PDB file of C-alpha atoms and ligand atoms in Angstrom:
ATOM      1  CA  MET A1205      89.056 103.179  77.163  1.00  0.00           C
ATOM      2  CA  ARG A1206      88.061  99.721  77.293  1.00  0.00           C
ATOM      3  CA  VAL A1207      86.234  98.194  80.368  1.00  0.00           C
ATOM      4  CA  VAL A1208      86.488  94.564  81.215  1.00  0.00           C
ATOM      5  CA  ASP A1209      84.830  92.674  84.289  1.00  0.00           C
ATOM      6  CA  THR A1210      85.653  89.151  83.347  1.00  0.00           C
ATOM      7  CA  ILE A1211      89.152  87.596  83.602  1.00  0.00           C
ATOM      8  CA  ALA A1212      89.035  86.088  79.998  1.00  0.00           C
ATOM      9  CA  GLU A1213      88.339  89.766  78.626  1.00  0.00           C
ATOM     10  CA  LEU A1214      91.271  91.164  80.818  1.00  0.00           C
ATOM     11  CA  ARG A1215      93.441  88.524  79.350  1.00  0.00           C
ATOM     12  CA  GLN A1216      92.294  89.120  75.512  1.00  0.00           C
ATOM     13  CA  ALA A1217      92.671  92.972  76.209  1.00  0.00           C
ATOM     14  CA  ARG A1218      96.206  92.753  78.157  1.00  0.00           C
ATOM     15  CA  ALA A1219      97.679  90.564  75.282  1.00  0.00           C
ATOM     16  CA  GLN A1220      96.738  93.322  72.786  1.00  0.00           C
ATOM     17  CA  LEU A1221      98.823  95.973  74.949  1.00  0.00           C
ATOM     18  CA  GLN A1222     101.781  97.486  73.716  1.00  0.00           C
ATOM     19  CA  GLY A1223     105.024  98.783  75.532  1.00  0.00           C
ATOM     20  CA  LEU A1224     105.459  99.688  78.928  1.00  0.00           C
ATOM     21  CA  VAL A1225     102.204  98.978  81.089  1.00  0.00           C
ATOM     22  CA  GLY A1226     101.508 100.864  84.107  1.00  0.00           C
ATOM     23  CA  LEU A1227      99.140  99.644  86.790  1.00  0.00           C
ATOM     24  CA  VAL A1228      97.040 101.509  89.105  1.00  0.00           C
ATOM     25  CA  PRO A1229      94.767  99.558  91.632  1.00  0.00           C
ATOM     26  CA  THR A1230      92.112 101.133  93.499  1.00  0.00           C
ATOM     27  CA  MET A1231      88.797 100.219  95.323  1.00  0.00           C
ATOM     28  CA  GLY A1232      87.370 102.964  93.517  1.00  0.00           C
ATOM     29  CA  ALA A1233      85.756 106.443  94.961  1.00  0.00           C
ATOM     30  CA  LEU A1234      88.347 107.951  92.800  1.00  0.00           C
ATOM     31  CA  HIS A1235      89.833 111.325  94.394  1.00  0.00           C
ATOM     32  CA  ALA A1236      92.742 113.494  93.400  1.00  0.00           C
ATOM     33  CA  GLY A1237      95.291 110.989  95.554  1.00  0.00           C
ATOM     34  CA  HIS A1238      94.191 108.126  93.174  1.00  0.00           C
ATOM     35  CA  MET A1239      94.507 110.494  90.062  1.00  0.00           C
ATOM     36  CA  SER A1240      97.874 111.536  90.866  1.00  0.00           C
ATOM     37  CA  LEU A1241      98.895 107.803  90.575  1.00  0.00           C
ATOM     38  CA  VAL A1242      96.933 107.697  87.147  1.00  0.00           C
ATOM     39  CA  ASN A1243      98.857 111.031  85.936  1.00  0.00           C
ATOM     40  CA  ALA A1244     102.166 109.413  87.121  1.00  0.00           C
ATOM     41  CA  ALA A1245     101.440 106.198  85.092  1.00  0.00           C
ATOM     42  CA  ARG A1246     100.406 108.211  82.196  1.00  0.00           C
ATOM     43  CA  GLU A1247     103.485 110.101  82.040  1.00  0.00           C
ATOM     44  CA  ASP A1248     105.755 107.229  82.516  1.00  0.00           C
ATOM     45  CA  CYS A1249     103.677 104.256  80.699  1.00  0.00           C
ATOM     46  CA  ASP A1250     102.657 103.557  77.193  1.00  0.00           C
ATOM     47  CA  THR A1251      99.695 102.151  78.642  1.00  0.00           C
ATOM     48  CA  VAL A1252      97.583 102.491  81.858  1.00  0.00           C
ATOM     49  CA  VAL A1253      95.660  99.855  83.336  1.00  0.00           C
ATOM     50  CA  VAL A1254      93.503 100.816  86.421  1.00  0.00           C
ATOM     51  CA  THR A1255      91.409  98.183  88.499  1.00  0.00           C
ATOM     52  CA  ILE A1256      88.422  99.258  90.843  1.00  0.00           C
ATOM     53  CA  PHE A1257      87.776  96.313  92.946  1.00  0.00           C
ATOM     54  CA  VAL A1258      86.317  96.604  96.646  1.00  0.00           C
ATOM     55  CA  ASN A1259      88.213  93.499  97.972  1.00  0.00           C
ATOM     56  CA  PRO A1260      86.370  91.994 100.609  1.00  0.00           C
ATOM     57  CA  THR A1261      89.023  89.639 101.985  1.00  0.00           C
ATOM     58  CA  GLN A1262      91.002  92.931 103.331  1.00  0.00           C
ATOM     59  CA  PHE A1263      87.988  93.937 105.469  1.00  0.00           C
ATOM     60  CA  ALA A1264      87.570  92.595 108.975  1.00  0.00           C
ATOM     61  CA  PRO A1265      83.801  91.392 109.380  1.00  0.00           C
ATOM     62  CA  ASN A1266      83.388  94.595 111.937  1.00  0.00           C
ATOM     63  CA  GLU A1267      84.763  96.876 109.132  1.00  0.00           C
ATOM     64  CA  ASP A1268      82.722  98.984 106.505  1.00  0.00           C
ATOM     65  CA  LEU A1269      82.913  96.790 103.522  1.00  0.00           C
ATOM     66  CA  ASP A1270      79.098  97.241 102.524  1.00  0.00           C
ATOM     67  CA  ALA A1271      79.239 100.788 103.153  1.00  0.00           C
ATOM     68  CA  TYR A1272      82.410 101.496 101.443  1.00  0.00           C
ATOM     69  CA  PRO A1273      81.953 104.240  98.875  1.00  0.00           C
ATOM     70  CA  ARG A1274      81.331 103.508  95.307  1.00  0.00           C
ATOM     71  CA  ASP A1275      80.627 105.336  92.110  1.00  0.00           C
ATOM     72  CA  LEU A1276      81.383 103.534  89.485  1.00  0.00           C
ATOM     73  CA  PRO A1277      80.186 105.903  86.982  1.00  0.00           C
ATOM     74  CA  ALA A1278      82.008 108.862  88.220  1.00  0.00           C
ATOM     75  CA  ASP A1279      85.153 106.973  88.606  1.00  0.00           C
ATOM     76  CA  LEU A1280      84.803 105.733  84.704  1.00  0.00           C
ATOM     77  CA  ALA A1281      84.126 109.656  83.775  1.00  0.00           C
ATOM     78  CA  LYS A1282      87.248 110.515  85.753  1.00  0.00           C
ATOM     79  CA  LEU A1283      89.687 107.629  84.020  1.00  0.00           C
ATOM     80  CA  GLU A1284      88.302 108.138  80.598  1.00  0.00           C
ATOM     81  CA  ALA A1285      88.877 111.938  81.130  1.00  0.00           C
ATOM     82  CA  ALA A1286      92.770 111.267  82.224  1.00  0.00           C
ATOM     83  CA  GLY A1287      93.450 109.022  79.003  1.00  0.00           C
ATOM     84  CA  VAL A1288      93.388 105.628  80.588  1.00  0.00           C
ATOM     85  CA  ASP A1289      93.465 102.352  78.336  1.00  0.00           C
ATOM     86  CA  LEU A1290      91.447  99.766  80.093  1.00  0.00           C
ATOM     87  CA  VAL A1291      89.803  99.298  83.396  1.00  0.00           C
ATOM     88  CA  PHE A1292      88.984  96.061  84.961  1.00  0.00           C
ATOM     89  CA  THR A1293      85.790  96.135  87.333  1.00  0.00           C
ATOM     90  CA  PRO A1294      85.437  92.539  88.408  1.00  0.00           C
ATOM     91  CA  THR A1295      82.996  91.047  91.072  1.00  0.00           C
ATOM     92  CA  PRO A1296      83.809  89.228  94.346  1.00  0.00           C
ATOM     93  CA  GLU A1297      82.633  86.115  92.728  1.00  0.00           C
ATOM     94  CA  THR A1298      84.974  86.633  89.733  1.00  0.00           C
ATOM     95  CA  MET A1299      88.124  87.452  92.022  1.00  0.00           C
ATOM     96  CA  TYR A1300      86.873  84.746  94.625  1.00  0.00           C
ATOM     97  CA  PRO A1301      84.919  81.915  93.189  1.00  0.00           C
ATOM     98  CA  SER A1302      83.505  79.632  95.447  1.00  0.00           C
ATOM     99  CA  ASN A1303      86.426  77.185  96.798  1.00  0.00           C
ATOM    100  CA  TYR A1304      89.048  79.788  96.669  1.00  0.00           C
ATOM    101  CA  GLN A1305      91.656  78.781  98.837  1.00  0.00           C
ATOM    102  CA  THR A1306      95.042  80.421  98.385  1.00  0.00           C
ATOM    103  CA  PHE A1307      96.117  83.465 100.093  1.00  0.00           C
ATOM    104  CA  VAL A1308      99.550  85.561 100.437  1.00  0.00           C
ATOM    105  CA  GLU A1309     100.876  86.348 103.749  1.00  0.00           C
ATOM    106  CA  VAL A1310     103.742  88.921 103.962  1.00  0.00           C
ATOM    107  CA  GLU A1311     105.045  87.990 107.418  1.00  0.00           C
ATOM    108  CA  LYS A1312     107.485  90.522 109.569  1.00  0.00           C
ATOM    109  CA  VAL A1313     106.365  93.817 107.734  1.00  0.00           C
ATOM    110  CA  SER A1314     102.660  93.154 107.859  1.00  0.00           C
ATOM    111  CA  GLN A1315     102.835  92.953 111.649  1.00  0.00           C
ATOM    112  CA  GLY A1316     101.881  96.107 114.203  1.00  0.00           C
ATOM    113  CA  LYS A1317     100.593  99.249 113.439  1.00  0.00           C
ATOM    114  CA  GLU A1318      97.726  98.457 110.688  1.00  0.00           C
ATOM    115  CA  GLY A1319      98.334  94.941 110.959  1.00  0.00           C
ATOM    116  CA  ALA A1320      97.899  94.962 114.488  1.00  0.00           C
ATOM    117  CA  HIS A1321      94.568  96.894 114.415  1.00  0.00           C
ATOM    118  CA  ARG A1322      93.050  95.209 111.530  1.00  0.00           C
ATOM    119  CA  PRO A1323      93.958  91.302 111.788  1.00  0.00           C
ATOM    120  CA  GLY A1324      94.174  89.570 108.291  1.00  0.00           C
ATOM    121  CA  HIS A1325      94.290  93.269 106.286  1.00  0.00           C
ATOM    122  CA  PHE A1326      97.252  92.651 104.699  1.00  0.00           C
ATOM    123  CA  ARG A1327      96.843  89.304 103.785  1.00  0.00           C
ATOM    124  CA  GLY A1328      93.826  90.349 102.112  1.00  0.00           C
ATOM    125  CA  VAL A1329      95.928  93.162 100.455  1.00  0.00           C
ATOM    126  CA  ALA A1330      98.637  90.948  99.478  1.00  0.00           C
ATOM    127  CA  THR A1331      96.528  88.274  97.918  1.00  0.00           C
ATOM    128  CA  ILE A1332      94.404  90.829  95.836  1.00  0.00           C
ATOM    129  CA  VAL A1333      97.501  92.417  94.578  1.00  0.00           C
ATOM    130  CA  THR A1334      99.166  89.544  93.511  1.00  0.00           C
ATOM    131  CA  LYS A1335      96.095  88.161  91.445  1.00  0.00           C
ATOM    132  CA  LEU A1336      96.084  91.552  89.976  1.00  0.00           C
ATOM    133  CA  PHE A1337      99.895  91.427  89.223  1.00  0.00           C
ATOM    134  CA  ASN A1338      99.139  88.209  87.777  1.00  0.00           C
ATOM    135  CA  LEU A1339      96.308  88.915  85.480  1.00  0.00           C
ATOM    136  CA  THR A1340      97.633  92.554  84.385  1.00  0.00           C
ATOM    137  CA  GLN A1341     101.467  91.669  84.133  1.00  0.00           C
ATOM    138  CA  PRO A1342     102.393  95.251  84.580  1.00  0.00           C
ATOM    139  CA  ASP A1343     105.833  96.853  84.360  1.00  0.00           C
ATOM    140  CA  ALA A1344     105.352  99.202  86.801  1.00  0.00           C
ATOM    141  CA  ALA A1345     102.454  99.808  89.638  1.00  0.00           C
ATOM    142  CA  TYR A1346     101.704 103.076  91.466  1.00  0.00           C
ATOM    143  CA  PHE A1347     100.429 103.214  94.968  1.00  0.00           C
ATOM    144  CA  GLY A1348      99.980 106.207  97.402  1.00  0.00           C
ATOM    145  CA  GLN A1349     102.407 106.969 100.450  1.00  0.00           C
ATOM    146  CA  LYS A1350      99.055 107.423 102.866  1.00  0.00           C
ATOM    147  CA  ASP A1351      98.798 103.437 103.161  1.00  0.00           C
ATOM    148  CA  ALA A1352     102.568 103.425 104.211  1.00  0.00           C
ATOM    149  CA  GLN A1353     102.514 100.246 105.651  1.00  0.00           C
ATOM    150  CA  GLN A1354     100.587  98.675 102.541  1.00  0.00           C
ATOM    151  CA  VAL A1355     103.419  99.648 100.551  1.00  0.00           C
ATOM    152  CA  ALA A1356     106.173  98.036 102.665  1.00  0.00           C
ATOM    153  CA  VAL A1357     104.255  94.773 102.635  1.00  0.00           C
ATOM    154  CA  ILE A1358     104.027  94.964  98.795  1.00  0.00           C
ATOM    155  CA  LYS A1359     107.661  96.033  98.148  1.00  0.00           C
ATOM    156  CA  ALA A1360     108.223  92.897 100.325  1.00  0.00           C
ATOM    157  CA  LEU A1361     105.793  90.611  98.276  1.00  0.00           C
ATOM    158  CA  VAL A1362     107.403  91.894  94.982  1.00  0.00           C
ATOM    159  CA  ARG A1363     110.838  91.119  96.150  1.00  0.00           C
ATOM    160  CA  ASP A1364     110.011  87.686  97.887  1.00  0.00           C
ATOM    161  CA  LEU A1365     107.733  86.358  94.897  1.00  0.00           C
ATOM    162  CA  ASN A1366     110.215  87.658  92.190  1.00  0.00           C
ATOM    163  CA  PHE A1367     107.516  89.789  90.292  1.00  0.00           C
ATOM    164  CA  PRO A1368     109.557  91.673  87.526  1.00  0.00           C
ATOM    165  CA  LEU A1369     108.060  95.175  88.154  1.00  0.00           C
ATOM    166  CA  ASP A1370     108.760  98.432  89.461  1.00  0.00           C
ATOM    167  CA  ILE A1371     106.576  99.839  92.362  1.00  0.00           C
ATOM    168  CA  VAL A1372     106.367 103.606  92.093  1.00  0.00           C
ATOM    169  CA  ILE A1373     105.075 105.600  95.589  1.00  0.00           C
ATOM    170  CA  LEU A1374     103.675 108.902  95.259  1.00  0.00           C
ATOM    171  CA  PRO A1375     103.161 111.129  98.087  1.00  0.00           C
ATOM    172  CA  ILE A1376     100.163 112.064  99.796  1.00  0.00           C
ATOM    173  CA  VAL A1377      97.728 114.541  98.321  1.00  0.00           C
ATOM    174  CA  ARG A1378      96.214 117.022 100.976  1.00  0.00           C
ATOM    175  CA  GLU A1379      92.982 119.195 100.897  1.00  0.00           C
ATOM    176  CA  ALA A1380      93.808 123.214 101.300  1.00  0.00           C
ATOM    177  CA  ASP A1381      93.858 122.383 105.143  1.00  0.00           C
ATOM    178  CA  GLY A1382      96.187 119.492 105.136  1.00  0.00           C
ATOM    179  CA  LEU A1383      93.720 116.707 105.434  1.00  0.00           C
ATOM    180  CA  ALA A1384      94.779 113.528 103.428  1.00  0.00           C
ATOM    181  CA  MET A1385      92.551 112.730 100.756  1.00  0.00           C
ATOM    182  CA  SER A1386      90.476 109.469 101.318  1.00  0.00           C
ATOM    183  CA  SER A1387      87.682 108.080  99.972  1.00  0.00           C
ATOM    184  CA  ARG A1388      86.684 107.557 103.791  1.00  0.00           C
ATOM    185  CA  ASN A1389      86.561 111.371 104.310  1.00  0.00           C
ATOM    186  CA  VAL A1390      83.117 111.462 102.882  1.00  0.00           C
ATOM    187  CA  TYR A1391      81.759 109.917 105.888  1.00  0.00           C
ATOM    188  CA  LEU A1392      82.756 113.201 108.206  1.00  0.00           C
ATOM    189  CA  ASN A1393      80.200 115.920 108.989  1.00  0.00           C
ATOM    190  CA  PRO A1394      81.281 119.631 109.081  1.00  0.00           C
ATOM    191  CA  ASN A1395      82.627 119.434 112.680  1.00  0.00           C
ATOM    192  CA  GLU A1396      84.336 116.089 112.310  1.00  0.00           C
ATOM    193  CA  ARG A1397      85.808 117.509 108.836  1.00  0.00           C
ATOM    194  CA  ARG A1398      87.543 120.593 111.110  1.00  0.00           C
ATOM    195  CA  ALA A1399      88.923 118.039 113.557  1.00  0.00           C
ATOM    196  CA  ALA A1400      90.279 115.515 111.140  1.00  0.00           C
ATOM    197  CA  THR A1401      92.965 118.510 110.222  1.00  0.00           C
ATOM    198  CA  ALA A1402      94.420 117.312 113.707  1.00  0.00           C
ATOM    199  CA  LEU A1403      96.254 114.173 112.120  1.00  0.00           C
ATOM    200  CA  ASN A1404      98.406 116.228 109.674  1.00  0.00           C
ATOM    201  CA  ARG A1405      98.639 119.263 112.341  1.00  0.00           C
ATOM    202  CA  SER A1406     100.455 116.414 114.791  1.00  0.00           C
ATOM    203  CA  LEU A1407     102.761 115.598 111.813  1.00  0.00           C
ATOM    204  CA  GLN A1408     103.727 118.874 111.221  1.00  0.00           C
ATOM    205  CA  ALA A1409     104.592 119.381 115.027  1.00  0.00           C
ATOM    206  CA  ALA A1410     106.397 116.532 115.068  1.00  0.00           C
ATOM    207  CA  ALA A1411     108.441 117.470 112.066  1.00  0.00           C
ATOM    208  CA  ALA A1412     109.148 120.846 113.264  1.00  0.00           C
ATOM    209  CA  ALA A1413     110.202 118.958 116.552  1.00  0.00           C
ATOM    210  CA  TYR A1414     112.723 116.846 114.396  1.00  0.00           C
ATOM    211  CA  ASP A1415     113.633 120.102 112.446  1.00  0.00           C
ATOM    212  CA  ALA A1416     114.968 121.672 115.627  1.00  0.00           C
ATOM    213  CA  GLY A1417     117.140 118.702 116.281  1.00  0.00           C
ATOM    214  CA  GLU A1418     114.855 116.149 118.112  1.00  0.00           C
ATOM    215  CA  ARG A1419     115.860 112.657 117.487  1.00  0.00           C
ATOM    216  CA  HIS A1420     114.316 110.514 120.335  1.00  0.00           C
ATOM    217  CA  PRO A1421     111.335 108.467 119.313  1.00  0.00           C
ATOM    218  CA  GLU A1422     109.333 108.808 122.291  1.00  0.00           C
ATOM    219  CA  ARG A1423     109.603 112.529 122.379  1.00  0.00           C
ATOM    220  CA  LEU A1424     108.672 112.857 118.948  1.00  0.00           C
ATOM    221  CA  ARG A1425     106.006 110.357 119.568  1.00  0.00           C
ATOM    222  CA  GLN A1426     104.823 112.570 122.350  1.00  0.00           C
ATOM    223  CA  THR A1427     104.913 115.802 120.249  1.00  0.00           C
ATOM    224  CA  ALA A1428     102.265 114.110 117.648  1.00  0.00           C
ATOM    225  CA  LEU A1429     100.109 112.511 120.243  1.00  0.00           C
ATOM    226  CA  ALA A1430      99.901 116.159 122.081  1.00  0.00           C
ATOM    227  CA  VAL A1431      98.247 117.329 119.126  1.00  0.00           C
ATOM    228  CA  LEU A1432      95.893 114.630 118.402  1.00  0.00           C
ATOM    229  CA  ASN A1433      94.979 114.535 122.087  1.00  0.00           C
ATOM    230  CA  ALA A1434      93.852 118.298 122.273  1.00  0.00           C
ATOM    231  CA  GLU A1435      91.223 117.380 119.493  1.00  0.00           C
ATOM    232  CA  PRO A1436      88.366 116.124 121.548  1.00  0.00           C
ATOM    233  CA  LEU A1437      86.828 114.422 118.303  1.00  0.00           C
ATOM    234  CA  ALA A1438      90.051 112.481 117.419  1.00  0.00           C
ATOM    235  CA  HIS A1439      90.240 109.048 118.979  1.00  0.00           C
ATOM    236  CA  VAL A1440      93.791 107.993 118.365  1.00  0.00           C
ATOM    237  CA  ASP A1441      94.616 104.218 117.642  1.00  0.00           C
ATOM    238  CA  TYR A1442      98.242 104.842 117.680  1.00  0.00           C
ATOM    239  CA  VAL A1443     101.268 106.931 116.907  1.00  0.00           C
ATOM    240  CA  SER A1444     104.420 104.845 115.502  1.00  0.00           C
ATOM    241  CA  VAL A1445     107.956 106.121 115.023  1.00  0.00           C
ATOM    242  CA  ALA A1446     109.512 103.583 113.277  1.00  0.00           C
ATOM    243  CA  ASP A1447     112.709 102.971 110.833  1.00  0.00           C
ATOM    244  CA  ALA A1448     111.002 104.190 107.062  1.00  0.00           C
ATOM    245  CA  VAL A1449     113.075 101.134 105.558  1.00  0.00           C
ATOM    246  CA  THR A1450     112.422  98.080 107.930  1.00  0.00           C
ATOM    247  CA  LEU A1451     109.082  99.450 109.505  1.00  0.00           C
ATOM    248  CA  GLU A1452     110.162  98.480 112.951  1.00  0.00           C
ATOM    249  CA  GLU A1453     109.546 100.469 115.948  1.00  0.00           C
ATOM    250  CA  LEU A1454     112.470 102.983 116.927  1.00  0.00           C
ATOM    251  CA  THR A1455     113.332 102.778 120.766  1.00  0.00           C
ATOM    252  CA  ALA A1456     116.367 104.890 120.534  1.00  0.00           C
ATOM    253  CA  PRO A1457     117.423 107.794 118.525  1.00  0.00           C
ATOM    254  CA  SER A1458     118.180 107.359 114.872  1.00  0.00           C
ATOM    255  CA  GLU A1459     119.792 109.458 111.758  1.00  0.00           C
ATOM    256  CA  ASN A1460     117.918 106.847 109.277  1.00  0.00           C
ATOM    257  CA  PRO A1461     114.912 108.326 107.734  1.00  0.00           C
ATOM    258  CA  ILE A1462     111.808 107.592 110.009  1.00  0.00           C
ATOM    259  CA  LEU A1463     108.084 106.715 109.052  1.00  0.00           C
ATOM    260  CA  LEU A1464     106.060 108.909 111.410  1.00  0.00           C
ATOM    261  CA  SER A1465     102.538 107.025 111.249  1.00  0.00           C
ATOM    262  CA  LEU A1466      99.315 107.576 112.871  1.00  0.00           C
ATOM    263  CA  THR A1467      95.663 106.649 113.128  1.00  0.00           C
ATOM    264  CA  ALA A1468      92.699 108.009 114.533  1.00  0.00           C
ATOM    265  CA  ARG A1469      88.988 107.703 114.423  1.00  0.00           C
ATOM    266  CA  VAL A1470      87.047 110.796 113.716  1.00  0.00           C
ATOM    267  CA  GLY A1471      83.508 110.014 113.845  1.00  0.00           C
ATOM    268  CA  LEU A1472      82.800 107.123 111.735  1.00  0.00           C
ATOM    269  CA  PRO A1473      85.959 106.765 109.805  1.00  0.00           C
ATOM    270  CA  ARG A1474      89.409 105.710 110.818  1.00  0.00           C
ATOM    271  CA  LEU A1475      91.769 108.175 109.484  1.00  0.00           C
ATOM    272  CA  LEU A1476      95.361 107.249 108.497  1.00  0.00           C
ATOM    273  CA  ASP A1477      98.105 109.621 108.076  1.00  0.00           C
ATOM    274  CA  ASN A1478     102.105 109.499 107.796  1.00  0.00           C
ATOM    275  CA  CYS A1479     105.090 111.584 106.772  1.00  0.00           C
ATOM    276  CA  LEU A1480     108.756 110.706 106.473  1.00  0.00           C
ATOM    277  CA  LEU A1481     111.299 112.549 108.416  1.00  0.00           C
ATOM    278  CA  PRO A1482     113.362 114.493 107.725  1.00  0.00           C
ATOM    279  CA  TYR A1483     110.261 116.185 105.910  1.00  0.00           C
ATOM    280  CA  SER A1484     112.333 116.855 102.538  1.00  0.00           C
ATOM    281  CA  LEU A1485     112.085 113.283 101.803  1.00  0.00           C
ATOM    282  CA  ASN A1486     108.402 113.180 101.130  1.00  0.00           C
ATOM    283  CA  THR A1487     108.781 113.052  97.113  1.00  0.00           C
ATOM    284  CA  ARG A1488     107.933 110.341  94.961  1.00  0.00           C
ATOM    285  CA  GLU A1489     111.850 109.646  94.200  1.00  0.00           C
ATOM    286  CA  ALA A1490     112.631 109.450  98.250  1.00  0.00           C
ATOM    287  CA  LEU A1491     109.392 107.525  98.617  1.00  0.00           C
ATOM    288  CA  THR A1492     109.701 105.225  96.173  1.00  0.00           C
ATOM    289  CA  ARG A1493     113.505 104.403  97.209  1.00  0.00           C
ATOM    290  CA  ILE A1494     113.449 104.246 100.764  1.00  0.00           C
ATOM    291  CA  LEU A1495     109.602 103.437 101.950  1.00  0.00           C
ATOM    292  CA  GLY A1496     109.763  99.897 102.747  1.00  0.00           C
ATOM    293  CA  GLY A1497     113.052  99.808 100.633  1.00  0.00           C
ATOM    294  CA  GLU A1498     115.705  97.006 100.473  1.00  0.00           C
ATOM    295  CA  VAL A1499     117.394  96.293 103.782  1.00  0.00           C
TER     296      VAL A1499
HETATM  297  O1  LIG B1767      95.033 100.912  98.660  1.00  0.00           O
HETATM  298  C1  LIG B1767      93.784 100.310  98.220  1.00  0.00           C
HETATM  299  O2  LIG B1767      93.230 100.806  97.603  1.00  0.00           O
HETATM  300  C2  LIG B1767      93.974  98.883  97.945  1.00  0.00           C
HETATM  301  O3  LIG B1767      94.268  98.552  99.114  1.00  0.00           O
HETATM  302  C3  LIG B1767      94.385  98.017  97.045  1.00  0.00           C
HETATM  303  C4  LIG B1767      96.083  98.226  96.737  1.00  0.00           C
HETATM  304  C5  LIG B1767      93.809  98.523  95.679  1.00  0.00           C
HETATM  305  C6  LIG B1767      94.258  96.524  97.154  1.00  0.00           C
HETATM  306  O4  LIG B1767      92.826  96.056  97.483  1.00  0.00           O
END
């Protein structure tokens, strides 16, 4: 496994890669969710490139950029064991040298939900992902369902800017008690860790209502919200019931696939979770096709 941190080295290493190249962009602090992306890329592609970069432009000034968990030696050991070929670990100065002034903005799908709670976040994501696509020129890039709106932003970016690559979406990987894996889970104390299971429990409650025939978006939303509100340590930011293709909020019953997504602060971290409804659509194939897909 080769590890490089300059753009010149990355370009030189990329030029030597043969066959299908799979890219897994990450911010490090790798867990089983990230490794599911790496393993999928390893199975599909001839060469796997992973990037580790805590991207400052996607953090607002009040967010946890400095405190974001970092453990490069542990990350590199996991990637080496998984058979990754090339790892890019640039510094902020490499990606954003002084006088840097170009940003990428994806309009409609960046608005609302995370876009409303984290102004500028998707501009930062779209910008860094564009740069990483340009630098690594992958045939396929792998992202996790957990950041569902990010997936839709990146799919729009790839369509609109004509990147010649496939976006592959892997389902959320969960702890045994259902908590979605996240690098930010390390901030949770034992009580908060228990309380954090309310996010998945609220998705499951809404999924059960959907299975029982409920289609009204507000009633699905209230079903999820009731479970979250019953957990005193969970402070809800939003529960969204949206069309899974356009990500537009639903105001009337729909038989199209639904993206149910929610965010709550539990202790320090803001935790995200989501699922597609019907629940049977939470597979690699369905997520890759539907979530933020063609309209
Ligand atoms: O999902 C993430 O870890 C980040 O948003 C990404 C896609 C690596 C861009 O910094």
